[in-house]
Amino acid sequence: MSELELVTRVAGGDAGAYRVLSDAHLGPIYNYARRILNHENEAEDVAQETFLRLWTEAQRWKPTARLSTYLHRIAHNLCMDRLRRARPHSSDAVEALADSSGPLRLVERKQLAESVERALMTLPARQRAAVTMVHYQGLSNPEVADVLDIGVEAVESLLARGRRALREMLALRRATAGVSE
């Protein structure tokens, strides 16, 4: 069954169609919110609210956009609302990265992932959102532009500035770590 058929059925109150869509999209929406908010409970709340809105407002989705873009836009707006409220949050650990090359390599990869995650959290919200959607969620630049309600060129600018800032922060951390060892 196509997404259009599923969303149409959700708009008609079909819980089975809703379950199919939530099973397909809940993970990526939660992961996006967690990376933007850096807080598991807040990310769960955003993901739940996103899918509650899908249930109550399914008829608002326009099939000219991918459903994942529509859901990311809802989640993005909810995340930005929470960031504007500026409640302090504790950091969550980055998930362990599976690697077959042994425990030392696993520790190195985990440390790198944590460094990237910490650096990502220091980016301005719009840069962090653009980088997260492209590199972690797999959205295209035009899809990110739709979610953020900006032009593709603006997305490219956000990505370029975000990547440059991440490179600089990670280079500084490597240099600092090398000096302190």
PDB file of C-alpha atoms in Angstrom:
ATOM      1  CA  MET A   1       0.000   0.000   0.000  1.00  0.00           C
ATOM      2  CA  SER A   2       1.366   3.464  -0.900  1.00  0.00           C
ATOM      3  CA  GLU A   3       1.981   6.243   1.617  1.00  0.00           C
ATOM      4  CA  LEU A   4      -0.870   8.214   0.041  1.00  0.00           C
ATOM      5  CA  GLU A   5      -3.262   5.324   0.626  1.00  0.00           C
ATOM      6  CA  LEU A   6      -1.991   4.842   4.172  1.00  0.00           C
ATOM      7  CA  VAL A   7      -2.293   8.540   5.059  1.00  0.00           C
ATOM      8  CA  THR A   8      -5.774   8.658   3.530  1.00  0.00           C
ATOM      9  CA  ARG A   9      -6.740   5.706   5.701  1.00  0.00           C
ATOM     10  CA  VAL A  10      -5.183   7.362   8.778  1.00  0.00           C
ATOM     11  CA  ALA A  11      -7.252  10.490   8.052  1.00  0.00           C
ATOM     12  CA  GLY A  12     -10.285   8.190   8.129  1.00  0.00           C
ATOM     13  CA  GLY A  13      -9.296   6.803  11.536  1.00  0.00           C
ATOM     14  CA  ASP A  14      -7.636   3.534  10.447  1.00  0.00           C
ATOM     15  CA  ALA A  15      -5.406   2.534  13.391  1.00  0.00           C
ATOM     16  CA  GLY A  16      -3.755  -0.247  11.376  1.00  0.00           C
ATOM     17  CA  ALA A  17      -2.569   2.197   8.707  1.00  0.00           C
ATOM     18  CA  TYR A  18      -1.355   4.515  11.473  1.00  0.00           C
ATOM     19  CA  ARG A  19       0.660   1.654  12.989  1.00  0.00           C
ATOM     20  CA  VAL A  20       2.278   0.897   9.615  1.00  0.00           C
ATOM     21  CA  LEU A  21       3.328   4.536   9.173  1.00  0.00           C
ATOM     22  CA  SER A  22       4.545   4.944  12.736  1.00  0.00           C
ATOM     23  CA  ASP A  23       6.561   1.718  12.504  1.00  0.00           C
ATOM     24  CA  ALA A  24       8.214   3.032   9.345  1.00  0.00           C
ATOM     25  CA  HIS A  25       8.915   6.604  10.470  1.00  0.00           C
ATOM     26  CA  LEU A  26       9.076   6.733  14.280  1.00  0.00           C
ATOM     27  CA  GLY A  27      12.751   5.715  14.553  1.00  0.00           C
ATOM     28  CA  PRO A  28      14.126   8.381  12.194  1.00  0.00           C
ATOM     29  CA  ILE A  29      11.936  11.086  13.761  1.00  0.00           C
ATOM     30  CA  TYR A  30      13.044  10.134  17.290  1.00  0.00           C
ATOM     31  CA  ASN A  31      16.715  10.052  16.218  1.00  0.00           C
ATOM     32  CA  TYR A  32      16.399  13.476  14.597  1.00  0.00           C
ATOM     33  CA  ALA A  33      14.800  14.968  17.714  1.00  0.00           C
ATOM     34  CA  ARG A  34      17.418  13.370  19.994  1.00  0.00           C
ATOM     35  CA  ARG A  35      20.258  14.856  17.977  1.00  0.00           C
ATOM     36  CA  ILE A  36      18.659  18.295  17.929  1.00  0.00           C
ATOM     37  CA  LEU A  37      17.609  18.343  21.588  1.00  0.00           C
ATOM     38  CA  ASN A  38      20.357  16.114  23.058  1.00  0.00           C
ATOM     39  CA  HIS A  39      17.817  14.692  25.485  1.00  0.00           C
ATOM     40  CA  GLU A  40      16.150  11.283  25.218  1.00  0.00           C
ATOM     41  CA  ASN A  41      12.932  12.089  27.109  1.00  0.00           C
ATOM     42  CA  GLU A  42      12.393  15.327  25.198  1.00  0.00           C
ATOM     43  CA  ALA A  43      13.051  13.475  21.931  1.00  0.00           C
ATOM     44  CA  GLU A  44      10.483  10.830  22.874  1.00  0.00           C
ATOM     45  CA  ASP A  45       7.967  13.587  23.614  1.00  0.00           C
ATOM     46  CA  VAL A  46       8.646  15.255  20.258  1.00  0.00           C
ATOM     47  CA  ALA A  47       8.328  11.953  18.399  1.00  0.00           C
ATOM     48  CA  GLN A  48       5.050  11.169  20.165  1.00  0.00           C
ATOM     49  CA  GLU A  49       3.678  14.653  19.487  1.00  0.00           C
ATOM     50  CA  THR A  50       4.717  14.383  15.829  1.00  0.00           C
ATOM     51  CA  PHE A  51       2.773  11.156  15.419  1.00  0.00           C
ATOM     52  CA  LEU A  52      -0.164  12.482  17.415  1.00  0.00           C
ATOM     53  CA  ARG A  53      -0.321  15.310  14.891  1.00  0.00           C
ATOM     54  CA  LEU A  54      -0.155  12.794  12.046  1.00  0.00           C
ATOM     55  CA  TRP A  55      -3.161  11.037  13.582  1.00  0.00           C
ATOM     56  CA  THR A  56      -5.169  14.222  14.118  1.00  0.00           C
ATOM     57  CA  GLU A  57      -4.067  16.185  11.039  1.00  0.00           C
ATOM     58  CA  ALA A  58      -3.350  13.543   8.384  1.00  0.00           C
ATOM     59  CA  GLN A  59      -5.644  15.296   5.937  1.00  0.00           C
ATOM     60  CA  ARG A  60      -3.256  18.308   5.906  1.00  0.00           C
ATOM     61  CA  TRP A  61      -0.418  16.318   4.288  1.00  0.00           C
ATOM     62  CA  LYS A  62       0.061  17.215   0.634  1.00  0.00           C
ATOM     63  CA  PRO A  63       1.197  14.250  -1.489  1.00  0.00           C
ATOM     64  CA  THR A  64       3.511  16.582  -3.429  1.00  0.00           C
ATOM     65  CA  ALA A  65       5.960  16.223  -0.521  1.00  0.00           C
ATOM     66  CA  ARG A  66       7.314  12.980   0.877  1.00  0.00           C
ATOM     67  CA  LEU A  67       5.663  11.953   4.117  1.00  0.00           C
ATOM     68  CA  SER A  68       9.079  11.789   5.804  1.00  0.00           C
ATOM     69  CA  THR A  69       9.648  15.460   4.871  1.00  0.00           C
ATOM     70  CA  TYR A  70       6.261  16.402   6.340  1.00  0.00           C
ATOM     71  CA  LEU A  71       6.990  14.497   9.566  1.00  0.00           C
ATOM     72  CA  HIS A  72      10.493  15.987   9.841  1.00  0.00           C
ATOM     73  CA  ARG A  73       8.990  19.456   9.477  1.00  0.00           C
ATOM     74  CA  ILE A  74       6.570  18.818  12.332  1.00  0.00           C
ATOM     75  CA  ALA A  75       9.371  17.377  14.486  1.00  0.00           C
ATOM     76  CA  HIS A  76      11.699  20.241  13.579  1.00  0.00           C
ATOM     77  CA  ASN A  77       9.124  22.845  14.586  1.00  0.00           C
ATOM     78  CA  LEU A  78       8.469  21.039  17.866  1.00  0.00           C
ATOM     79  CA  CYS A  79      12.226  20.853  18.554  1.00  0.00           C
ATOM     80  CA  MET A  80      12.679  24.553  17.813  1.00  0.00           C
ATOM     81  CA  ASP A  81       9.806  25.371  20.182  1.00  0.00           C
ATOM     82  CA  ARG A  82      11.516  23.381  22.926  1.00  0.00           C
ATOM     83  CA  LEU A  83      14.900  24.986  22.249  1.00  0.00           C
ATOM     84  CA  ARG A  84      13.321  28.445  22.412  1.00  0.00           C
ATOM     85  CA  ARG A  85      12.050  27.588  25.869  1.00  0.00           C
ATOM     86  CA  ALA A  86      15.742  26.933  26.656  1.00  0.00           C
ATOM     87  CA  ARG A  87      15.385  24.455  29.462  1.00  0.00           C
ATOM     88  CA  PRO A  88      18.737  22.993  30.501  1.00  0.00           C
ATOM     89  CA  HIS A  89      19.222  19.335  29.630  1.00  0.00           C
ATOM     90  CA  SER A  90      21.760  16.758  30.623  1.00  0.00           C
ATOM     91  CA  SER A  91      23.866  15.091  27.952  1.00  0.00           C
ATOM     92  CA  ASP A  92      23.034  11.588  26.816  1.00  0.00           C
ATOM     93  CA  ALA A  93      25.726   9.123  25.815  1.00  0.00           C
ATOM     94  CA  VAL A  94      26.179   8.371  22.140  1.00  0.00           C
ATOM     95  CA  GLU A  95      25.111   4.864  21.141  1.00  0.00           C
ATOM     96  CA  ALA A  96      27.934   2.339  20.934  1.00  0.00           C
ATOM     97  CA  LEU A  97      29.203   1.844  17.405  1.00  0.00           C
ATOM     98  CA  ALA A  98      29.509  -1.778  16.308  1.00  0.00           C
ATOM     99  CA  ASP A  99      32.902  -2.568  14.793  1.00  0.00           C
ATOM    100  CA  SER A 100      34.527  -5.906  14.143  1.00  0.00           C
ATOM    101  CA  SER A 101      38.104  -4.663  14.515  1.00  0.00           C
ATOM    102  CA  GLY A 102      38.324  -5.104  18.256  1.00  0.00           C
ATOM    103  CA  PRO A 103      37.757  -3.306  21.542  1.00  0.00           C
ATOM    104  CA  LEU A 104      40.422  -0.619  21.050  1.00  0.00           C
ATOM    105  CA  ARG A 105      38.965   0.409  17.700  1.00  0.00           C
ATOM    106  CA  LEU A 106      35.473   0.377  19.223  1.00  0.00           C
ATOM    107  CA  VAL A 107      36.612   2.740  21.990  1.00  0.00           C
ATOM    108  CA  GLU A 108      38.268   5.049  19.444  1.00  0.00           C
ATOM    109  CA  ARG A 109      35.134   5.119  17.290  1.00  0.00           C
ATOM    110  CA  LYS A 110      32.938   5.762  20.317  1.00  0.00           C
ATOM    111  CA  GLN A 111      35.185   8.636  21.429  1.00  0.00           C
ATOM    112  CA  LEU A 112      35.079  10.112  17.929  1.00  0.00           C
ATOM    113  CA  ALA A 113      31.286   9.766  17.814  1.00  0.00           C
ATOM    114  CA  GLU A 114      31.016  11.476  21.207  1.00  0.00           C
ATOM    115  CA  SER A 115      33.302  14.292  20.032  1.00  0.00           C
ATOM    116  CA  VAL A 116      31.201  14.778  16.906  1.00  0.00           C
ATOM    117  CA  GLU A 117      27.996  14.711  18.971  1.00  0.00           C
ATOM    118  CA  ARG A 118      29.376  17.305  21.428  1.00  0.00           C
ATOM    119  CA  ALA A 119      30.581  19.503  18.570  1.00  0.00           C
ATOM    120  CA  LEU A 120      27.229  19.147  16.809  1.00  0.00           C
ATOM    121  CA  MET A 121      25.417  20.348  19.934  1.00  0.00           C
ATOM    122  CA  THR A 122      27.447  23.594  19.909  1.00  0.00           C
ATOM    123  CA  LEU A 123      26.272  24.563  16.419  1.00  0.00           C
ATOM    124  CA  PRO A 124      23.483  27.114  16.090  1.00  0.00           C
ATOM    125  CA  ALA A 125      20.093  25.385  15.944  1.00  0.00           C
ATOM    126  CA  ARG A 126      19.494  25.844  12.197  1.00  0.00           C
ATOM    127  CA  GLN A 127      22.982  24.594  11.260  1.00  0.00           C
ATOM    128  CA  ARG A 128      22.572  21.638  13.617  1.00  0.00           C
ATOM    129  CA  ALA A 129      19.165  20.863  12.100  1.00  0.00           C
ATOM    130  CA  ALA A 130      20.478  20.996   8.526  1.00  0.00           C
ATOM    131  CA  VAL A 131      23.548  18.858   9.278  1.00  0.00           C
ATOM    132  CA  THR A 132      21.460  16.339  11.221  1.00  0.00           C
ATOM    133  CA  MET A 133      18.808  16.001   8.523  1.00  0.00           C
ATOM    134  CA  VAL A 134      21.358  15.526   5.724  1.00  0.00           C
ATOM    135  CA  HIS A 135      23.995  13.399   7.446  1.00  0.00           C
ATOM    136  CA  TYR A 136      21.989  11.421  10.001  1.00  0.00           C
ATOM    137  CA  GLN A 137      18.494  11.297   8.499  1.00  0.00           C
ATOM    138  CA  GLY A 138      19.466  11.041   4.826  1.00  0.00           C
ATOM    139  CA  LEU A 139      17.251  13.882   3.603  1.00  0.00           C
ATOM    140  CA  SER A 140      18.225  15.704   0.418  1.00  0.00           C
ATOM    141  CA  ASN A 141      18.979  19.425   0.362  1.00  0.00           C
ATOM    142  CA  PRO A 142      15.595  20.233  -1.267  1.00  0.00           C
ATOM    143  CA  GLU A 143      13.819  18.175   1.420  1.00  0.00           C
ATOM    144  CA  VAL A 144      15.700  20.025   4.160  1.00  0.00           C
ATOM    145  CA  ALA A 145      14.755  23.303   2.470  1.00  0.00           C
ATOM    146  CA  ASP A 146      11.089  22.261   2.656  1.00  0.00           C
ATOM    147  CA  VAL A 147      11.376  21.298   6.320  1.00  0.00           C
ATOM    148  CA  LEU A 148      13.151  24.517   7.311  1.00  0.00           C
ATOM    149  CA  ASP A 149      11.050  26.642   4.932  1.00  0.00           C
ATOM    150  CA  ILE A 150      14.114  28.175   3.274  1.00  0.00           C
ATOM    151  CA  GLY A 151      15.737  27.986  -0.152  1.00  0.00           C
ATOM    152  CA  VAL A 152      18.093  25.219  -1.242  1.00  0.00           C
ATOM    153  CA  GLU A 153      20.940  27.759  -1.421  1.00  0.00           C
ATOM    154  CA  ALA A 154      20.317  28.678   2.210  1.00  0.00           C
ATOM    155  CA  VAL A 155      20.482  24.974   3.145  1.00  0.00           C
ATOM    156  CA  GLU A 156      23.790  24.667   1.298  1.00  0.00           C
ATOM    157  CA  SER A 157      25.088  27.691   3.189  1.00  0.00           C
ATOM    158  CA  LEU A 158      23.956  26.260   6.544  1.00  0.00           C
ATOM    159  CA  LEU A 159      25.610  22.944   5.690  1.00  0.00           C
ATOM    160  CA  ALA A 160      28.862  24.590   4.594  1.00  0.00           C
ATOM    161  CA  ARG A 161      29.060  26.728   7.745  1.00  0.00           C
ATOM    162  CA  GLY A 162      28.069  23.805   9.966  1.00  0.00           C
ATOM    163  CA  ARG A 163      30.608  21.424   8.419  1.00  0.00           C
ATOM    164  CA  ARG A 164      33.354  24.044   8.612  1.00  0.00           C
ATOM    165  CA  ALA A 165      32.574  24.713  12.285  1.00  0.00           C
ATOM    166  CA  LEU A 166      32.549  20.970  13.036  1.00  0.00           C
ATOM    167  CA  ARG A 167      35.911  20.481  11.288  1.00  0.00           C
ATOM    168  CA  GLU A 168      37.415  23.379  13.242  1.00  0.00           C
ATOM    169  CA  MET A 169      36.038  22.170  16.579  1.00  0.00           C
ATOM    170  CA  LEU A 170      37.217  18.603  15.992  1.00  0.00           C
ATOM    171  CA  ALA A 171      40.662  19.769  14.849  1.00  0.00           C
ATOM    172  CA  LEU A 172      40.938  21.914  17.982  1.00  0.00           C
ATOM    173  CA  ARG A 173      39.899  18.995  20.191  1.00  0.00           C
ATOM    174  CA  ARG A 174      42.440  16.708  18.492  1.00  0.00           C
ATOM    175  CA  ALA A 175      45.171  19.305  18.938  1.00  0.00           C
ATOM    176  CA  THR A 176      44.196  19.849  22.571  1.00  0.00           C
ATOM    177  CA  ALA A 177      44.083  16.098  23.232  1.00  0.00           C
ATOM    178  CA  GLY A 178      47.506  15.680  21.638  1.00  0.00           C
ATOM    179  CA  VAL A 179      48.998  18.396  23.850  1.00  0.00           C
ATOM    180  CA  SER A 180      47.485  17.062  27.070  1.00  0.00           C
ATOM    181  CA  GLU A 181      48.637  13.460  26.578  1.00  0.00           C
TER     182      GLU A 181
END
